[in-house]
Amino acid sequence: MSRVQFDHRFRQKNPSFVETGSCFDKTDTRSIKVRPGGHEALSQKELDISAFSFNKKTERKTPHAFVRKGSGAGGTLKPPKIDETPPIFPDENIESPSQRKEHFPAFSVRPNPPNSEFRRHYERGDLPIQIDHGGCHNRIAWKVGIEKLDFHHYLPIFFDGLREVEMPYAFLAEQGVYDMMQVGQSKVVSVIPQLIIPIKTALNTRDRSVIAKVLKVLQALVKCDDNEENLVGKSLVPYYRQILPVLNIFIRKNDNMGDAMDYGQRQQRNLGELIMETLEAFERHGGPDAFVNVKYFVPIYESALTAAF
């Protein structure tokens, strides 16, 4: 009799929001008060007055904190007691990188409420898409030809859904963006100004999975019209001010594996490498002014097109 094999591996649970409800409900956005990518919900540190002026904040002593008669060593020949216990310093070699907690607000995840325009239009039935459950992987079944769609209306809606982390909205938005860029290459250039705010909102969430998804889309965006003119890449140069500041924050977030092997390289989850690849794509397809603008917002970036001597 053969033994039944059970799979006890732990799988990551798909994120879900309370506002979503069941698959038959509509997302309840009335209770959402936070702004996507806003920093209002972050914990604020107490302001140190002495760092900006000569004033110093002192605590008011209570009568129990005063020195009493016979408790001090001043004016006597009795030497004070010396604390011989060695100080405790954290050992960085023993502590693993996964145990170190980041207390810097710049890397903290911002709110990402489920109120994107893509979710609202999809639940209302305004988008001509549905999931095609294939044998190997899922696809999008378009009810209308992509070349017949109004890119000025639909493409910004799909880009706004890139910050979604809940299924099926995350899959539909990401795959819909790739399908539209693949078919309507000549129609993307005129829609670039409408795509900046959704891209900036998704990056400002500081969610690493969302940032990695947006970086892959940006690489495909500048390469969608891969010809001699590179109109899409050149059209993005004036909007580097809205895109690159977040990339400058996470550009050093590399996985220090040591001599170990990263078996998940094909998934491209290393933010540092993704950001460098994205900046190189910006420089290659952004024209002669791309490197100067990238260098202004990301000072540690070096040109990938300069010949080595």
mmCIF file with all atom_site columns, C-alpha atoms in Angstrom, residues 74-227:
data_model
loop_
_atom_site.group_PDB
_atom_site.id
_atom_site.type_symbol
_atom_site.label_atom_id
_atom_site.label_alt_id
_atom_site.label_comp_id
_atom_site.label_asym_id
_atom_site.label_entity_id
_atom_site.label_seq_id
_atom_site.pdbx_PDB_ins_code
_atom_site.Cartn_x
_atom_site.Cartn_y
_atom_site.Cartn_z
_atom_site.occupancy
_atom_site.B_iso_or_equiv
_atom_site.pdbx_formal_charge
_atom_site.auth_seq_id
_atom_site.auth_comp_id
_atom_site.auth_asym_id
_atom_site.auth_atom_id
_atom_site.pdbx_PDB_model_num
ATOM 1   C CA . GLY A 1 74  ? 30.960  65.095 47.912  1.00 0.00 ? 74  GLY A CA 1
ATOM 2   C CA . GLY A 1 75  ? 33.371  66.544 50.519  1.00 0.00 ? 75  GLY A CA 1
ATOM 3   C CA . THR A 1 76  ? 34.280  63.128 51.901  1.00 0.00 ? 76  THR A CA 1
ATOM 4   C CA . LEU A 1 77  ? 37.305  60.868 51.569  1.00 0.00 ? 77  LEU A CA 1
ATOM 5   C CA . LYS A 1 78  ? 35.145  57.972 50.489  1.00 0.00 ? 78  LYS A CA 1
ATOM 6   C CA . PRO A 1 79  ? 35.722  57.271 46.788  1.00 0.00 ? 79  PRO A CA 1
ATOM 7   C CA . PRO A 1 80  ? 32.606  56.723 44.702  1.00 0.00 ? 80  PRO A CA 1
ATOM 8   C CA . LYS A 1 81  ? 31.778  53.212 43.552  1.00 0.00 ? 81  LYS A CA 1
ATOM 9   C CA . ILE A 1 82  ? 32.773  52.375 40.024  1.00 0.00 ? 82  ILE A CA 1
ATOM 10  C CA . ASP A 1 83  ? 30.492  50.220 37.943  1.00 0.00 ? 83  ASP A CA 1
ATOM 11  C CA . GLU A 1 84  ? 32.770  47.486 36.584  1.00 0.00 ? 84  GLU A CA 1
ATOM 12  C CA . THR A 1 85  ? 30.149  45.726 34.474  1.00 0.00 ? 85  THR A CA 1
ATOM 13  C CA . PRO A 1 86  ? 31.193  45.879 30.813  1.00 0.00 ? 86  PRO A CA 1
ATOM 14  C CA . PRO A 1 87  ? 28.869  47.718 28.450  1.00 0.00 ? 87  PRO A CA 1
ATOM 15  C CA . ILE A 1 88  ? 26.700  45.615 26.192  1.00 0.00 ? 88  ILE A CA 1
ATOM 16  C CA . PHE A 1 89  ? 27.191  46.311 22.502  1.00 0.00 ? 89  PHE A CA 1
ATOM 17  C CA . PRO A 1 90  ? 25.103  44.609 19.819  1.00 0.00 ? 90  PRO A CA 1
ATOM 18  C CA . ASP A 1 91  ? 27.110  42.117 17.809  1.00 0.00 ? 91  ASP A CA 1
ATOM 19  C CA . GLU A 1 92  ? 26.405  42.767 14.141  1.00 0.00 ? 92  GLU A CA 1
ATOM 20  C CA . ASN A 1 93  ? 28.022  39.484 13.150  1.00 0.00 ? 93  ASN A CA 1
ATOM 21  C CA . ILE A 1 94  ? 25.653  37.371 15.242  1.00 0.00 ? 94  ILE A CA 1
ATOM 22  C CA . GLU A 1 95  ? 22.510  39.285 14.384  1.00 0.00 ? 95  GLU A CA 1
ATOM 23  C CA . SER A 1 96  ? 21.151  38.213 11.016  1.00 0.00 ? 96  SER A CA 1
ATOM 24  C CA . PRO A 1 97  ? 19.954  40.843 8.517   1.00 0.00 ? 97  PRO A CA 1
ATOM 25  C CA . SER A 1 98  ? 16.410  39.491 8.746   1.00 0.00 ? 98  SER A CA 1
ATOM 26  C CA . GLN A 1 99  ? 16.350  40.215 12.493  1.00 0.00 ? 99  GLN A CA 1
ATOM 27  C CA . ARG A 1 100 ? 17.353  43.843 12.067  1.00 0.00 ? 100 ARG A CA 1
ATOM 28  C CA . LYS A 1 101 ? 14.355  46.103 12.043  1.00 0.00 ? 101 LYS A CA 1
ATOM 29  C CA . GLU A 1 102 ? 14.328  49.259 9.978   1.00 0.00 ? 102 GLU A CA 1
ATOM 30  C CA . HIS A 1 103 ? 13.216  52.203 12.048  1.00 0.00 ? 103 HIS A CA 1
ATOM 31  C CA . PHE A 1 104 ? 13.660  54.771 9.301   1.00 0.00 ? 104 PHE A CA 1
ATOM 32  C CA . PRO A 1 105 ? 10.414  56.365 8.100   1.00 0.00 ? 105 PRO A CA 1
ATOM 33  C CA . ALA A 1 106 ? 11.777  56.651 4.557   1.00 0.00 ? 106 ALA A CA 1
ATOM 34  C CA . PHE A 1 107 ? 11.587  52.861 4.149   1.00 0.00 ? 107 PHE A CA 1
ATOM 35  C CA . SER A 1 108 ? 8.291   52.385 5.990   1.00 0.00 ? 108 SER A CA 1
ATOM 36  C CA . VAL A 1 109 ? 5.324   51.118 4.014   1.00 0.00 ? 109 VAL A CA 1
ATOM 37  C CA . ARG A 1 110 ? 2.695   53.787 3.355   1.00 0.00 ? 110 ARG A CA 1
ATOM 38  C CA . PRO A 1 111 ? -1.063  53.165 3.338   1.00 0.00 ? 111 PRO A CA 1
ATOM 39  C CA . ASN A 1 112 ? -2.380  51.468 0.221   1.00 0.00 ? 112 ASN A CA 1
ATOM 40  C CA . PRO A 1 113 ? -6.184  51.449 0.534   1.00 0.00 ? 113 PRO A CA 1
ATOM 41  C CA . PRO A 1 114 ? -8.305  49.422 -1.926  1.00 0.00 ? 114 PRO A CA 1
ATOM 42  C CA . ASN A 1 115 ? -9.834  52.421 -3.669  1.00 0.00 ? 115 ASN A CA 1
ATOM 43  C CA . SER A 1 116 ? -8.024  52.526 -6.998  1.00 0.00 ? 116 SER A CA 1
ATOM 44  C CA . GLU A 1 117 ? -9.768  53.651 -10.152 1.00 0.00 ? 117 GLU A CA 1
ATOM 45  C CA . PHE A 1 118 ? -9.126  50.252 -11.711 1.00 0.00 ? 118 PHE A CA 1
ATOM 46  C CA . ARG A 1 119 ? -10.990 48.452 -8.919  1.00 0.00 ? 119 ARG A CA 1
ATOM 47  C CA . ARG A 1 120 ? -13.909 50.852 -9.137  1.00 0.00 ? 120 ARG A CA 1
ATOM 48  C CA . HIS A 1 121 ? -14.274 50.484 -12.919 1.00 0.00 ? 121 HIS A CA 1
ATOM 49  C CA . TYR A 1 122 ? -13.780 46.709 -12.856 1.00 0.00 ? 122 TYR A CA 1
ATOM 50  C CA . GLU A 1 123 ? -16.441 46.134 -10.193 1.00 0.00 ? 123 GLU A CA 1
ATOM 51  C CA . ARG A 1 124 ? -18.809 48.375 -12.101 1.00 0.00 ? 124 ARG A CA 1
ATOM 52  C CA . GLY A 1 125 ? -18.309 46.349 -15.293 1.00 0.00 ? 125 GLY A CA 1
ATOM 53  C CA . ASP A 1 126 ? -16.815 49.196 -17.318 1.00 0.00 ? 126 ASP A CA 1
ATOM 54  C CA . LEU A 1 127 ? -13.682 47.315 -18.417 1.00 0.00 ? 127 LEU A CA 1
ATOM 55  C CA . PRO A 1 128 ? -13.961 44.886 -21.375 1.00 0.00 ? 128 PRO A CA 1
ATOM 56  C CA . ILE A 1 129 ? -11.850 42.171 -19.733 1.00 0.00 ? 129 ILE A CA 1
ATOM 57  C CA . GLN A 1 130 ? -12.233 38.856 -17.987 1.00 0.00 ? 130 GLN A CA 1
ATOM 58  C CA . ILE A 1 131 ? -9.845  36.165 -16.758 1.00 0.00 ? 131 ILE A CA 1
ATOM 59  C CA . ASP A 1 132 ? -9.086  33.307 -19.135 1.00 0.00 ? 132 ASP A CA 1
ATOM 60  C CA . HIS A 1 133 ? -8.070  30.389 -16.905 1.00 0.00 ? 133 HIS A CA 1
ATOM 61  C CA . GLY A 1 134 ? -5.586  28.583 -19.098 1.00 0.00 ? 134 GLY A CA 1
ATOM 62  C CA . GLY A 1 135 ? -3.879  25.268 -18.488 1.00 0.00 ? 135 GLY A CA 1
ATOM 63  C CA . CYS A 1 136 ? -0.445  26.695 -17.648 1.00 0.00 ? 136 CYS A CA 1
ATOM 64  C CA . HIS A 1 137 ? -1.161  30.255 -16.586 1.00 0.00 ? 137 HIS A CA 1
ATOM 65  C CA . ASN A 1 138 ? -3.978  32.748 -16.609 1.00 0.00 ? 138 ASN A CA 1
ATOM 66  C CA . ARG A 1 139 ? -4.497  35.281 -19.370 1.00 0.00 ? 139 ARG A CA 1
ATOM 67  C CA . ILE A 1 140 ? -6.855  38.153 -20.080 1.00 0.00 ? 140 ILE A CA 1
ATOM 68  C CA . ALA A 1 141 ? -9.708  37.594 -22.492 1.00 0.00 ? 141 ALA A CA 1
ATOM 69  C CA . TRP A 1 142 ? -10.440 40.940 -24.114 1.00 0.00 ? 142 TRP A CA 1
ATOM 70  C CA . LYS A 1 143 ? -14.044 41.389 -25.163 1.00 0.00 ? 143 LYS A CA 1
ATOM 71  C CA . VAL A 1 144 ? -13.018 44.144 -27.589 1.00 0.00 ? 144 VAL A CA 1
ATOM 72  C CA . GLY A 1 145 ? -9.950  44.416 -29.776 1.00 0.00 ? 145 GLY A CA 1
ATOM 73  C CA . ILE A 1 146 ? -7.193  46.289 -27.945 1.00 0.00 ? 146 ILE A CA 1
ATOM 74  C CA . GLU A 1 147 ? -6.431  48.398 -31.015 1.00 0.00 ? 147 GLU A CA 1
ATOM 75  C CA . LYS A 1 148 ? -10.021 49.713 -30.890 1.00 0.00 ? 148 LYS A CA 1
ATOM 76  C CA . LEU A 1 149 ? -9.765  50.973 -27.292 1.00 0.00 ? 149 LEU A CA 1
ATOM 77  C CA . ASP A 1 150 ? -9.377  54.614 -26.304 1.00 0.00 ? 150 ASP A CA 1
ATOM 78  C CA . PHE A 1 151 ? -5.913  54.600 -24.745 1.00 0.00 ? 151 PHE A CA 1
ATOM 79  C CA . HIS A 1 152 ? -6.436  58.058 -23.210 1.00 0.00 ? 152 HIS A CA 1
ATOM 80  C CA . HIS A 1 153 ? -9.242  56.605 -21.116 1.00 0.00 ? 153 HIS A CA 1
ATOM 81  C CA . TYR A 1 154 ? -8.256  53.001 -20.398 1.00 0.00 ? 154 TYR A CA 1
ATOM 82  C CA . LEU A 1 155 ? -4.456  53.030 -20.056 1.00 0.00 ? 155 LEU A CA 1
ATOM 83  C CA . PRO A 1 156 ? -4.347  55.429 -17.037 1.00 0.00 ? 156 PRO A CA 1
ATOM 84  C CA . ILE A 1 157 ? -7.008  53.278 -15.345 1.00 0.00 ? 157 ILE A CA 1
ATOM 85  C CA . PHE A 1 158 ? -4.899  50.139 -15.758 1.00 0.00 ? 158 PHE A CA 1
ATOM 86  C CA . PHE A 1 159 ? -1.784  51.974 -14.531 1.00 0.00 ? 159 PHE A CA 1
ATOM 87  C CA . ASP A 1 160 ? -3.672  53.097 -11.431 1.00 0.00 ? 160 ASP A CA 1
ATOM 88  C CA . GLY A 1 161 ? -4.309  49.424 -10.667 1.00 0.00 ? 161 GLY A CA 1
ATOM 89  C CA . LEU A 1 162 ? -0.589  48.644 -10.441 1.00 0.00 ? 162 LEU A CA 1
ATOM 90  C CA . ARG A 1 163 ? -0.680  49.455 -6.720  1.00 0.00 ? 163 ARG A CA 1
ATOM 91  C CA . GLU A 1 164 ? -3.260  46.727 -6.126  1.00 0.00 ? 164 GLU A CA 1
ATOM 92  C CA . VAL A 1 165 ? -2.001  43.752 -4.117  1.00 0.00 ? 165 VAL A CA 1
ATOM 93  C CA . GLU A 1 166 ? -5.221  41.752 -3.972  1.00 0.00 ? 166 GLU A CA 1
ATOM 94  C CA . MET A 1 167 ? -6.345  39.238 -6.555  1.00 0.00 ? 167 MET A CA 1
ATOM 95  C CA . PRO A 1 168 ? -7.772  39.378 -9.185  1.00 0.00 ? 168 PRO A CA 1
ATOM 96  C CA . TYR A 1 169 ? -7.240  43.142 -9.426  1.00 0.00 ? 169 TYR A CA 1
ATOM 97  C CA . ALA A 1 170 ? -3.426  42.931 -9.243  1.00 0.00 ? 170 ALA A CA 1
ATOM 98  C CA . PHE A 1 171 ? -3.175  40.356 -12.033 1.00 0.00 ? 171 PHE A CA 1
ATOM 99  C CA . LEU A 1 172 ? -5.716  42.031 -14.319 1.00 0.00 ? 172 LEU A CA 1
ATOM 100 C CA . ALA A 1 173 ? -4.127  45.471 -14.003 1.00 0.00 ? 173 ALA A CA 1
ATOM 101 C CA . GLU A 1 174 ? -0.553  44.306 -14.565 1.00 0.00 ? 174 GLU A CA 1
ATOM 102 C CA . GLN A 1 175 ? -1.341  41.967 -17.446 1.00 0.00 ? 175 GLN A CA 1
ATOM 103 C CA . GLY A 1 176 ? -3.667  44.531 -19.003 1.00 0.00 ? 176 GLY A CA 1
ATOM 104 C CA . VAL A 1 177 ? -0.863  47.104 -19.046 1.00 0.00 ? 177 VAL A CA 1
ATOM 105 C CA . TYR A 1 178 ? 1.484   44.681 -20.823 1.00 0.00 ? 178 TYR A CA 1
ATOM 106 C CA . ASP A 1 179 ? -1.165  43.717 -23.380 1.00 0.00 ? 179 ASP A CA 1
ATOM 107 C CA . MET A 1 180 ? -2.013  47.329 -24.199 1.00 0.00 ? 180 MET A CA 1
ATOM 108 C CA . MET A 1 181 ? 1.644   48.330 -24.550 1.00 0.00 ? 181 MET A CA 1
ATOM 109 C CA . GLN A 1 182 ? 2.308   45.366 -26.829 1.00 0.00 ? 182 GLN A CA 1
ATOM 110 C CA . VAL A 1 183 ? -0.559  46.050 -29.218 1.00 0.00 ? 183 VAL A CA 1
ATOM 111 C CA . GLY A 1 184 ? -0.869  49.842 -29.176 1.00 0.00 ? 184 GLY A CA 1
ATOM 112 C CA . GLN A 1 185 ? 2.771   50.888 -29.319 1.00 0.00 ? 185 GLN A CA 1
ATOM 113 C CA . SER A 1 186 ? 2.107   54.051 -31.325 1.00 0.00 ? 186 SER A CA 1
ATOM 114 C CA . LYS A 1 187 ? -0.703  55.180 -28.996 1.00 0.00 ? 187 LYS A CA 1
ATOM 115 C CA . VAL A 1 188 ? 1.299   55.159 -25.752 1.00 0.00 ? 188 VAL A CA 1
ATOM 116 C CA . VAL A 1 189 ? 3.343   58.318 -26.404 1.00 0.00 ? 189 VAL A CA 1
ATOM 117 C CA . SER A 1 190 ? 0.392   60.692 -26.254 1.00 0.00 ? 190 SER A CA 1
ATOM 118 C CA . VAL A 1 191 ? -0.845  59.181 -22.951 1.00 0.00 ? 191 VAL A CA 1
ATOM 119 C CA . ILE A 1 192 ? 2.448   59.589 -21.030 1.00 0.00 ? 192 ILE A CA 1
ATOM 120 C CA . PRO A 1 193 ? 1.335   62.730 -19.053 1.00 0.00 ? 193 PRO A CA 1
ATOM 121 C CA . GLN A 1 194 ? -1.739  60.875 -17.738 1.00 0.00 ? 194 GLN A CA 1
ATOM 122 C CA . LEU A 1 195 ? 0.400   57.958 -16.516 1.00 0.00 ? 195 LEU A CA 1
ATOM 123 C CA . ILE A 1 196 ? 2.688   59.935 -14.198 1.00 0.00 ? 196 ILE A CA 1
ATOM 124 C CA . ILE A 1 197 ? 0.295   60.363 -11.246 1.00 0.00 ? 197 ILE A CA 1
ATOM 125 C CA . PRO A 1 198 ? -0.637  56.629 -11.089 1.00 0.00 ? 198 PRO A CA 1
ATOM 126 C CA . ILE A 1 199 ? 3.060   55.685 -11.283 1.00 0.00 ? 199 ILE A CA 1
ATOM 127 C CA . LYS A 1 200 ? 3.987   58.174 -8.570  1.00 0.00 ? 200 LYS A CA 1
ATOM 128 C CA . THR A 1 201 ? 1.150   57.002 -6.307  1.00 0.00 ? 201 THR A CA 1
ATOM 129 C CA . ALA A 1 202 ? 2.210   53.364 -6.665  1.00 0.00 ? 202 ALA A CA 1
ATOM 130 C CA . LEU A 1 203 ? 5.853   54.173 -5.875  1.00 0.00 ? 203 LEU A CA 1
ATOM 131 C CA . ASN A 1 204 ? 4.914   56.302 -2.870  1.00 0.00 ? 204 ASN A CA 1
ATOM 132 C CA . THR A 1 205 ? 3.306   53.314 -1.157  1.00 0.00 ? 205 THR A CA 1
ATOM 133 C CA . ARG A 1 206 ? 6.895   52.130 -0.480  1.00 0.00 ? 206 ARG A CA 1
ATOM 134 C CA . ASP A 1 207 ? 5.627   48.550 -0.718  1.00 0.00 ? 207 ASP A CA 1
ATOM 135 C CA . ARG A 1 208 ? 8.519   46.542 -2.162  1.00 0.00 ? 208 ARG A CA 1
ATOM 136 C CA . SER A 1 209 ? 6.311   44.167 -4.131  1.00 0.00 ? 209 SER A CA 1
ATOM 137 C CA . VAL A 1 210 ? 4.480   47.131 -5.684  1.00 0.00 ? 210 VAL A CA 1
ATOM 138 C CA . ILE A 1 211 ? 7.741   48.963 -6.433  1.00 0.00 ? 211 ILE A CA 1
ATOM 139 C CA . ALA A 1 212 ? 9.201   45.876 -8.128  1.00 0.00 ? 212 ALA A CA 1
ATOM 140 C CA . LYS A 1 213 ? 6.056   45.523 -10.231 1.00 0.00 ? 213 LYS A CA 1
ATOM 141 C CA . VAL A 1 214 ? 6.153   49.195 -11.282 1.00 0.00 ? 214 VAL A CA 1
ATOM 142 C CA . LEU A 1 215 ? 9.859   48.999 -12.170 1.00 0.00 ? 215 LEU A CA 1
ATOM 143 C CA . LYS A 1 216 ? 9.257   46.079 -14.521 1.00 0.00 ? 216 LYS A CA 1
ATOM 144 C CA . VAL A 1 217 ? 6.406   47.993 -16.151 1.00 0.00 ? 217 VAL A CA 1
ATOM 145 C CA . LEU A 1 218 ? 8.609   51.081 -16.567 1.00 0.00 ? 218 LEU A CA 1
ATOM 146 C CA . GLN A 1 219 ? 11.280  49.003 -18.295 1.00 0.00 ? 219 GLN A CA 1
ATOM 147 C CA . ALA A 1 220 ? 8.678   47.623 -20.691 1.00 0.00 ? 220 ALA A CA 1
ATOM 148 C CA . LEU A 1 221 ? 7.217   51.111 -21.158 1.00 0.00 ? 221 LEU A CA 1
ATOM 149 C CA . VAL A 1 222 ? 10.411  52.725 -22.447 1.00 0.00 ? 222 VAL A CA 1
ATOM 150 C CA . LYS A 1 223 ? 11.059  49.720 -24.711 1.00 0.00 ? 223 LYS A CA 1
ATOM 151 C CA . CYS A 1 224 ? 7.553   49.381 -26.160 1.00 0.00 ? 224 CYS A CA 1
ATOM 152 C CA . ASP A 1 225 ? 8.495   51.541 -29.169 1.00 0.00 ? 225 ASP A CA 1
ATOM 153 C CA . ASP A 1 226 ? 11.996  50.144 -29.556 1.00 0.00 ? 226 ASP A CA 1
ATOM 154 C CA . ASN A 1 227 ? 13.038  52.023 -32.652 1.00 0.00 ? 227 ASN A CA 1
#
